[in-house]
């Protein structure tokens, strides 16, 4: 098995992986590495037959393109990791998030919500999933104008 398949595990252990089949080096992320609790939970799901994918930064996630496996999720429910406390956002990032929301609404995305005043994040549950899916399809110009390049 190639070393690339172990990259997420290596990232968790803090070991730098170099020369993985000519791929680009991983980019820096604001996201912390997965916790031991997250790894245990996703390992359980995988053992129960749930398809697991890894983000660019090694965090395991359920493959949402596959069918939901209720039995597996129930079996692994005791291992669900605790939700971390929200981290306060800097005044500058909060101002930028508010400016983005205001700009998108001015550009015709009237339903776009304001960011959370503590985290600076927009709650994806505040709007139906169909609208989020349509955002990148129907409002490309507004996104280009209002959203910082690193968020696109």
Backbone as a chain_set.jsonl record, in Angstrom:
{"seq": "XXXXXXXXXXXXXXXXXXXXXXXXXXXXXXXXXXXXXXXXXXXXXXXXXXXXXXXXXXXXXXXXXXXXXXXXXXXXXXXXXXXXXXXXXXXXXXXXXXXXXXXXXXXXXXXXXXXXXXXXXXXXXXXXXXXXXXXXXXXXXXXXXXXXXXXX", "coords": {"N": [[0.84, -1.171, 0.0], [0.547, 2.232, -0.782], [2.297, 5.083, 0.614], [0.768, 7.377, 0.573], [-1.812, 6.711, 1.317], [-1.707, 6.648, 4.011], [-1.417, 9.218, 4.829], [-3.361, 10.895, 6.235], [-3.295, 9.716, 8.816], [-0.626, 10.123, 9.452], [-0.562, 12.887, 9.579], [-2.126, 13.311, 11.817], [-0.492, 12.25, 13.774], [1.458, 14.062, 13.679], [3.616, 13.856, 12.057], [5.689, 14.788, 9.456], [4.997, 14.336, 6.101], [6.69, 13.618, 3.204], [7.158, 13.912, -0.331], [4.978, 12.435, -1.604], [4.098, 10.739, -4.002], [4.402, 12.803, -5.87], [2.477, 14.71, -5.417], [1.063, 17.927, -4.49], [2.392, 19.738, -1.685], [0.744, 19.64, 1.507], [-1.461, 22.317, 2.313], [-1.349, 25.0, 4.698], [-3.626, 25.096, 7.438], [-6.401, 26.48, 9.205], [-7.798, 24.725, 10.595], [-7.827, 22.436, 13.262], [-5.961, 19.364, 13.813], [-7.604, 16.13, 13.582], [-9.166, 14.937, 16.571], [-8.435, 12.372, 19.031], [-10.835, 11.273, 19.842], [-12.511, 11.883, 17.658], [-11.28, 10.364, 15.668], [-11.661, 7.766, 16.698], [-14.459, 7.604, 16.599], [-15.019, 7.847, 13.8], [-13.572, 5.659, 12.896], [-15.096, 3.617, 14.029], [-17.516, 3.99, 12.605], [-16.581, 3.351, 10.05], [-15.898, 0.64, 10.381], [-18.438, -0.311, 10.68], [-19.39, -0.156, 8.162], [-19.754, 2.307, 6.907], [-18.957, 4.676, 4.437], [-16.0, 6.476, 4.487], [-14.375, 9.556, 4.029], [-11.5, 11.702, 3.644], [-10.612, 15.008, 4.542], [-8.727, 17.636, 2.925], [-6.914, 18.179, 4.853], [-6.68, 15.989, 6.431], [-8.769, 15.336, 8.145], [-11.273, 13.049, 9.092], [-14.385, 12.314, 7.468], [-17.876, 11.596, 6.916], [-18.814, 10.118, 3.886], [-20.878, 11.879, 2.053], [-22.052, 11.363, -0.341], [-22.859, 8.823, -0.373], [-25.312, 6.357, 0.679], [-27.192, 6.936, 3.652], [-26.476, 5.31, 6.679], [-28.245, 4.188, 9.032], [-28.193, 2.197, 11.042], [-25.432, 1.825, 11.523], [-24.723, 4.377, 12.453], [-26.21, 4.496, 14.806], [-24.986, 2.402, 16.226], [-22.474, 3.478, 16.684], [-22.976, 5.718, 18.128], [-22.395, 6.138, 20.946], [-19.762, 6.945, 20.784], [-19.656, 9.446, 19.687], [-17.93, 12.407, 19.234], [-17.376, 15.086, 21.608], [-18.85, 18.317, 21.144], [-16.853, 21.004, 20.331], [-16.269, 24.021, 22.202], [-17.38, 27.143, 20.917], [-15.0, 29.198, 19.287], [-14.055, 32.492, 19.906], [-14.16, 34.991, 17.392], [-11.888, 37.202, 15.744], [-12.147, 40.799, 15.83], [-11.669, 41.947, 13.347], [-12.089, 39.805, 11.513], [-14.775, 39.261, 12.041], [-15.937, 41.663, 11.208], [-15.311, 41.523, 8.477], [-16.822, 39.26, 7.741], [-19.404, 40.177, 8.234], [-19.486, 42.259, 6.383], [-19.314, 40.778, 4.008], [-21.791, 39.365, 4.094], [-23.62, 41.523, 3.972], [-22.904, 42.61, 1.484], [-23.498, 40.438, -0.264], [-26.278, 40.3, 0.046], [-26.957, 42.799, -0.994], [-26.276, 42.326, -3.605], [-28.289, 40.745, -4.544], [-28.762, 38.314, -3.243], [-30.879, 37.853, -1.269], [-31.637, 36.295, 0.901], [-29.364, 35.621, 2.329], [-27.781, 34.96, 5.376], [-26.798, 36.806, 8.399], [-23.541, 36.666, 9.939], [-22.64, 34.652, 12.814], [-22.289, 36.404, 15.851], [-20.291, 35.662, 17.639], [-18.647, 33.585, 16.583], [-18.302, 34.338, 13.953], [-19.095, 32.878, 11.81], [-21.413, 31.736, 9.308], [-24.41, 30.166, 9.974], [-25.09, 27.124, 8.605], [-27.472, 25.786, 8.882], [-29.393, 27.677, 9.012], [-30.59, 28.223, 6.667], [-32.376, 26.631, 4.01], [-31.0, 23.653, 2.504], [-31.155, 23.525, -0.286], [-30.977, 26.152, -1.107], [-28.34, 26.821, -0.421], [-27.014, 25.133, -2.163], [-27.757, 26.245, -4.573], [-26.524, 28.688, -4.426], [-23.787, 28.873, -5.351], [-24.219, 28.22, -7.962], [-26.093, 30.038, -9.053], [-25.331, 32.57, -8.277], [-22.743, 33.41, -8.947], [-21.293, 35.696, -9.815], [-21.874, 37.525, -7.75], [-20.697, 36.204, -5.591], [-17.999, 36.291, -6.375], [-17.566, 39.013, -6.275], [-18.105, 39.695, -3.589], [-16.976, 37.855, -1.766], [-14.045, 36.987, 0.0], [-11.047, 35.899, -1.645], [-9.85, 33.529, -0.552], [-11.998, 32.126, 0.524], [-13.558, 31.166, -1.51]], "CA": [[0.0, 0.0, 0.0], [1.366, 3.433, -0.895], [2.343, 5.951, 1.786], [-0.263, 8.407, 0.47], [-3.008, 6.25, 2.003], [-1.518, 6.847, 5.435], [-1.17, 10.646, 5.078], [-4.161, 11.44, 7.329], [-2.78, 9.218, 10.082], [0.647, 10.787, 9.706], [-0.853, 14.253, 9.995], [-2.606, 13.247, 13.189], [0.657, 11.99, 14.63], [2.351, 15.211, 13.581], [4.792, 13.505, 11.276], [5.66, 15.421, 8.149], [5.107, 13.373, 5.004], [7.254, 14.281, 2.039], [7.278, 13.137, -1.569], [3.896, 11.461, -1.702], [3.652, 10.538, -5.372], [4.461, 14.018, -6.665], [1.376, 15.604, -5.122], [1.463, 19.161, -3.839], [2.495, 19.685, -0.239], [-0.491, 20.124, 2.122], [-1.487, 23.732, 2.654], [-1.632, 25.282, 6.097], [-5.046, 25.182, 7.708], [-6.823, 26.951, 10.511], [-8.456, 23.6, 11.228], [-6.931, 21.589, 14.043], [-6.004, 17.968, 13.382], [-8.68, 15.401, 14.249], [-8.867, 14.463, 17.928], [-8.505, 10.915, 19.211], [-12.259, 10.928, 19.902], [-13.024, 11.907, 16.287], [-10.72, 9.21, 14.958], [-12.345, 6.573, 17.202], [-15.825, 7.631, 16.088], [-15.031, 7.553, 12.367], [-13.124, 4.265, 12.752], [-16.274, 2.8, 14.325], [-18.415, 4.074, 11.452], [-15.981, 2.608, 8.943], [-16.059, -0.788, 10.692], [-19.861, -0.617, 10.516], [-19.713, -0.127, 6.738], [-19.971, 3.664, 6.395], [-17.847, 5.176, 3.619], [-15.345, 7.622, 5.11], [-13.417, 10.291, 3.206], [-10.666, 12.595, 4.446], [-10.458, 16.349, 3.999], [-7.362, 17.931, 2.496], [-6.061, 18.312, 6.034], [-6.641, 14.729, 7.15], [-9.915, 15.107, 9.021], [-12.219, 12.087, 8.52], [-15.776, 12.749, 7.327], [-18.76, 10.636, 6.255], [-18.995, 10.399, 2.458], [-22.292, 12.232, 1.922], [-22.584, 10.896, -1.62], [-23.319, 7.449, -0.145], [-26.56, 6.216, 1.418], [-27.11, 7.039, 5.105], [-26.527, 4.002, 7.336], [-28.788, 4.462, 10.368], [-27.734, 1.17, 11.975], [-24.04, 2.123, 11.858], [-24.68, 5.59, 13.268], [-26.713, 4.132, 16.137], [-23.97, 1.577, 16.882], [-21.32, 4.313, 17.038], [-23.45, 6.905, 18.832], [-21.674, 6.416, 22.199], [-18.431, 7.486, 20.494], [-19.738, 10.775, 19.071], [-17.048, 13.324, 19.971], [-18.048, 16.275, 22.129], [-18.778, 19.509, 20.304], [-15.974, 21.98, 20.978], [-16.825, 25.346, 22.461], [-17.041, 28.06, 19.831], [-13.873, 30.092, 19.514], [-14.385, 33.855, 19.479], [-13.493, 35.467, 16.192], [-11.311, 38.544, 15.897], [-13.017, 41.891, 15.377], [-11.455, 42.112, 11.91], [-12.771, 38.729, 10.772], [-16.221, 39.46, 12.185], [-16.289, 42.779, 10.321], [-15.245, 41.017, 7.097], [-17.957, 38.357, 7.543], [-20.599, 41.025, 8.15], [-19.398, 42.974, 5.106], [-19.661, 39.79, 2.978], [-23.239, 39.134, 4.14], [-24.275, 42.732, 3.483], [-22.619, 42.703, 0.053], [-24.258, 39.412, -0.98], [-27.694, 40.707, 0.017], [-27.054, 43.922, -1.933], [-26.109, 41.773, -4.953], [-29.452, 39.937, -4.928], [-28.91, 37.087, -2.453], [-31.627, 38.464, -0.165], [-31.794, 35.357, 2.007], [-28.078, 35.311, 2.961], [-27.862, 35.37, 6.783], [-25.674, 37.458, 9.06], [-22.689, 35.719, 10.663], [-22.759, 34.573, 14.27], [-21.436, 37.452, 16.41], [-19.182, 35.095, 18.414], [-17.736, 32.794, 15.75], [-18.123, 34.952, 12.638], [-19.519, 31.905, 10.802], [-22.823, 31.687, 8.952], [-24.966, 28.86, 10.334], [-25.674, 26.517, 7.398], [-28.831, 25.306, 9.176], [-30.301, 28.828, 8.984], [-31.161, 28.328, 5.322], [-32.526, 25.294, 3.413], [-29.851, 23.15, 1.746], [-31.322, 23.828, -1.708], [-30.483, 27.51, -1.349], [-26.871, 26.789, -0.4], [-26.581, 24.486, -3.398], [-27.989, 27.18, -5.673], [-25.709, 29.883, -4.255], [-22.63, 28.864, -6.256], [-24.703, 28.079, -9.333], [-26.883, 31.163, -9.525], [-24.828, 33.864, -7.812], [-21.292, 33.369, -9.115], [-20.755, 37.061, -9.857], [-21.975, 38.101, -6.406], [-19.666, 35.565, -4.766], [-16.695, 36.837, -6.774], [-17.464, 40.412, -5.839], [-18.261, 39.882, -2.145], [-16.291, 36.887, -0.926], [-12.576, 36.978, -0.119], [-10.553, 34.829, -2.539], [-9.564, 32.274, 0.15], [-13.225, 31.444, 0.906], [-14.281, 30.686, -2.681]], "C": [[0.888, 1.237, 0.0], [1.271, 4.286, 0.358], [1.256, 7.006, 1.753], [-1.528, 8.014, 1.227], [-2.903, 6.482, 3.501], [-1.324, 8.314, 5.796], [-2.044, 11.198, 6.196], [-3.662, 10.977, 8.694], [-1.486, 9.903, 10.438], [0.43, 12.222, 10.17], [-1.311, 14.285, 11.439], [-1.436, 13.061, 14.146], [1.682, 13.108, 14.579], [3.62, 14.921, 12.811], [4.666, 14.134, 9.903], [5.894, 14.37, 7.075], [5.638, 14.107, 3.784], [7.267, 13.337, 0.863], [6.225, 12.081, -1.736], [3.379, 11.409, -3.129], [3.613, 11.811, -6.2], [3.314, 14.976, -6.42], [1.906, 16.861, -4.461], [1.552, 18.945, -2.34], [1.18, 20.18, 0.348], [-0.361, 21.6, 2.464], [-1.761, 23.874, 4.142], [-3.134, 25.452, 6.271], [-5.278, 25.78, 9.078], [-7.476, 25.817, 11.282], [-7.453, 22.777, 12.028], [-6.976, 20.159, 13.516], [-7.126, 17.243, 14.118], [-8.233, 14.922, 15.627], [-8.934, 12.945, 17.959], [-9.963, 10.459, 19.239], [-12.876, 10.912, 18.503], [-12.545, 10.688, 15.505], [-11.432, 7.932, 15.389], [-13.764, 6.478, 16.644], [-15.868, 7.239, 14.608], [-14.491, 6.148, 12.074], [-14.287, 3.313, 13.013], [-17.234, 2.802, 13.141], [-17.887, 3.252, 10.283], [-16.137, 1.104, 9.153], [-17.5, -1.242, 10.508], [-20.319, -0.491, 9.058], [-19.983, 1.243, 6.143], [-18.734, 4.095, 5.609], [-17.313, 6.453, 4.258], [-14.367, 8.229, 4.106], [-12.61, 11.175, 4.137], [-10.545, 13.938, 3.749], [-9.008, 16.523, 3.568], [-6.389, 17.959, 3.675], [-6.102, 17.084, 6.927], [-7.816, 14.444, 8.057], [-10.872, 14.109, 8.37], [-13.628, 12.664, 8.499], [-16.559, 11.632, 6.658], [-18.901, 11.07, 4.799], [-20.488, 10.619, 2.219], [-22.888, 11.812, 0.586], [-23.113, 9.464, -1.505], [-24.601, 7.462, 0.68], [-26.312, 6.263, 2.926], [-27.298, 5.655, 5.72], [-26.942, 4.216, 8.788], [-28.268, 3.469, 11.41], [-26.299, 1.458, 12.436], [-23.952, 3.345, 12.766], [-25.201, 5.332, 14.68], [-25.662, 3.339, 16.909], [-22.8, 2.421, 17.393], [-21.699, 5.557, 17.848], [-22.725, 7.167, 20.157], [-20.294, 7.044, 21.986], [-18.46, 8.874, 19.862], [-18.885, 11.744, 19.888], [-17.82, 14.529, 20.496], [-17.861, 17.454, 21.178], [-17.894, 20.53, 21.008], [-16.698, 23.311, 21.193], [-16.456, 26.272, 21.314], [-15.901, 28.985, 20.231], [-14.251, 31.491, 19.049], [-13.536, 34.276, 18.275], [-12.929, 36.864, 16.464], [-12.285, 39.578, 15.352], [-12.89, 42.086, 13.867], [-12.168, 41.054, 11.079], [-14.28, 38.859, 10.862], [-16.692, 40.586, 11.268], [-16.297, 42.332, 8.863], [-16.43, 40.109, 6.796], [-19.258, 39.154, 7.424], [-20.635, 41.77, 6.815], [-19.78, 42.036, 3.951], [-21.162, 39.559, 2.93], [-24.001, 40.321, 3.567], [-24.107, 42.865, 1.971], [-23.446, 41.686, -0.734], [-25.738, 39.773, -1.045], [-27.887, 41.863, -0.969], [-26.952, 43.456, -3.381], [-27.224, 40.802, -5.345], [-29.631, 38.626, -4.181], [-29.607, 37.5, -1.15], [-31.731, 37.577, 1.072], [-30.504, 35.11, 2.789], [-28.06, 35.84, 4.397], [-26.623, 36.12, 7.27], [-24.834, 36.403, 9.761], [-22.986, 35.741, 12.158], [-21.817, 35.608, 14.883], [-20.263, 36.935, 17.242], [-18.159, 34.428, 17.509], [-17.436, 33.438, 14.399], [-18.547, 34.045, 11.498], [-21.013, 32.041, 10.526], [-23.307, 30.274, 9.243], [-25.624, 28.242, 9.103], [-27.089, 25.998, 7.626], [-29.852, 26.43, 9.115], [-31.053, 28.94, 7.666], [-31.304, 26.908, 4.759], [-31.342, 24.933, 2.513], [-29.943, 23.485, 0.254], [-30.787, 25.226, -2.039], [-28.962, 27.548, -1.353], [-26.347, 26.186, -1.692], [-26.706, 25.45, -4.583], [-27.072, 28.399, -5.599], [-24.56, 29.936, -5.257], [-23.039, 28.742, -7.718], [-25.289, 29.379, -9.868], [-26.303, 32.532, -9.166], [-23.305, 33.94, -7.885], [-20.69, 34.772, -9.089], [-20.79, 37.72, -8.484], [-20.913, 37.508, -5.488], [-18.286, 36.123, -5.09], [-16.499, 38.257, -6.242], [-17.373, 40.527, -4.31], [-17.384, 38.991, -1.271], [-14.793, 36.995, -1.116], [-12.122, 35.749, -0.914], [-10.337, 33.519, -1.801], [-10.813, 31.507, 0.555], [-13.966, 30.85, -0.289], [-14.026, 29.255, -2.955]], "O": [[1.886, 1.277, 0.719], [0.279, 4.221, 1.083], [0.851, 7.493, 2.809], [-2.244, 8.882, 1.726], [-3.922, 6.509, 4.191], [-1.088, 8.628, 6.962], [-1.528, 11.918, 7.051], [-3.614, 11.771, 9.633], [-1.261, 10.235, 11.602], [1.144, 12.715, 11.043], [-0.934, 15.177, 12.199], [-1.41, 13.663, 15.219], [2.653, 13.109, 15.335], [4.594, 15.668, 12.908], [3.623, 14.013, 9.26], [6.863, 13.613, 7.129], [5.074, 15.125, 3.38], [7.371, 12.121, 1.023], [6.556, 10.922, -1.988], [2.329, 11.977, -3.43], [2.844, 11.885, -7.159], [3.18, 15.965, -7.14], [3.022, 16.889, -3.942], [0.876, 18.078, -1.786], [0.546, 21.056, -0.241], [0.708, 22.072, 2.854], [-2.331, 22.982, 4.769], [-3.828, 25.899, 5.357], [-4.471, 25.616, 9.993], [-7.689, 25.929, 12.489], [-6.368, 22.458, 11.541], [-7.934, 19.781, 12.842], [-7.556, 17.698, 15.177], [-7.076, 14.55, 15.825], [-9.431, 12.314, 17.026], [-10.293, 9.39, 18.725], [-13.674, 10.028, 18.19], [-13.313, 10.062, 14.775], [-11.773, 7.101, 14.547], [-14.215, 5.398, 16.263], [-16.669, 6.391, 14.213], [-14.911, 5.517, 11.104], [-14.45, 2.319, 12.305], [-17.71, 1.748, 12.72], [-18.641, 2.548, 9.612], [-16.468, 0.375, 8.219], [-17.759, -2.41, 10.217], [-21.495, -0.695, 8.755], [-20.401, 1.339, 4.989], [-17.605, 3.904, 6.06], [-18.065, 7.387, 4.536], [-13.631, 7.516, 3.425], [-12.989, 11.377, 5.29], [-10.394, 14.008, 2.529], [-8.167, 15.66, 3.818], [-5.184, 17.783, 3.499], [-5.615, 17.123, 8.056], [-7.851, 13.388, 8.689], [-11.252, 14.294, 7.214], [-14.018, 13.41, 9.398], [-15.995, 10.818, 5.926], [-19.086, 12.254, 4.515], [-21.267, 9.666, 2.186], [-24.101, 11.896, 0.398], [-23.74, 8.954, -2.434], [-24.932, 8.468, 1.307], [-25.335, 5.696, 3.416], [-28.194, 4.914, 5.315], [-26.097, 4.403, 9.664], [-27.941, 3.858, 12.532], [-25.997, 1.342, 13.624], [-23.194, 3.349, 13.736], [-24.681, 5.894, 15.644], [-25.461, 3.567, 18.102], [-22.208, 2.103, 18.424], [-20.832, 6.354, 18.208], [-22.46, 8.327, 20.472], [-19.724, 7.614, 22.916], [-17.409, 9.425, 19.533], [-19.089, 11.888, 21.094], [-18.808, 14.946, 19.892], [-16.841, 17.565, 20.497], [-18.153, 20.885, 22.158], [-17.616, 23.665, 20.453], [-15.344, 26.199, 20.791], [-15.845, 29.485, 21.355], [-14.717, 31.664, 17.922], [-12.354, 33.947, 18.177], [-13.437, 37.602, 17.308], [-13.137, 39.271, 14.518], [-13.879, 42.358, 13.186], [-12.781, 41.37, 10.06], [-14.99, 38.604, 9.889], [-17.735, 40.469, 10.625], [-17.183, 42.715, 8.098], [-16.991, 40.178, 5.703], [-20.113, 38.831, 6.599], [-21.691, 41.895, 6.195], [-20.483, 42.444, 3.027], [-21.753, 39.555, 1.85], [-24.921, 40.147, 2.768], [-25.058, 43.195, 1.263], [-24.034, 42.031, -1.759], [-26.382, 39.574, -2.076], [-28.878, 41.896, -1.698], [-27.476, 44.108, -4.283], [-27.119, 40.114, -6.361], [-30.576, 37.889, -4.466], [-29.003, 37.496, -0.077], [-31.899, 38.085, 2.181], [-30.545, 34.445, 3.825], [-28.295, 37.028, 4.621], [-25.559, 36.079, 6.651], [-25.353, 35.353, 10.139], [-23.514, 36.717, 12.69], [-20.657, 35.689, 14.479], [-19.333, 37.69, 17.524], [-16.958, 34.663, 17.637], [-16.427, 33.119, 13.77], [-18.378, 34.403, 10.333], [-21.783, 32.416, 11.411], [-22.691, 29.299, 8.812], [-26.614, 28.776, 8.604], [-27.831, 25.789, 6.666], [-31.055, 26.172, 9.161], [-32.039, 29.67, 7.566], [-30.441, 26.065, 5.005], [-30.761, 25.793, 1.85], [-28.921, 23.706, -0.395], [-30.221, 25.45, -3.109], [-28.357, 28.223, -2.185], [-25.359, 26.662, -2.252], [-25.862, 25.462, -5.479], [-26.865, 29.075, -6.607], [-24.383, 30.944, -5.941], [-22.281, 29.122, -8.61], [-25.013, 29.773, -11.002], [-26.745, 33.547, -9.704], [-22.661, 34.476, -6.984], [-19.687, 35.006, -8.415], [-19.84, 38.4, -8.097], [-20.299, 38.226, -4.698], [-17.494, 36.396, -4.187], [-15.408, 38.637, -5.82], [-16.637, 41.371, -3.799], [-17.084, 39.355, -0.134], [-14.31, 37.083, -2.244], [-12.75, 34.692, -0.851], [-10.617, 32.463, -2.37], [-10.709, 30.331, 0.903], [-14.921, 30.096, -0.097], [-14.567, 28.704, -3.914]]}, "num_chains": 1, "name": "protein.A"}
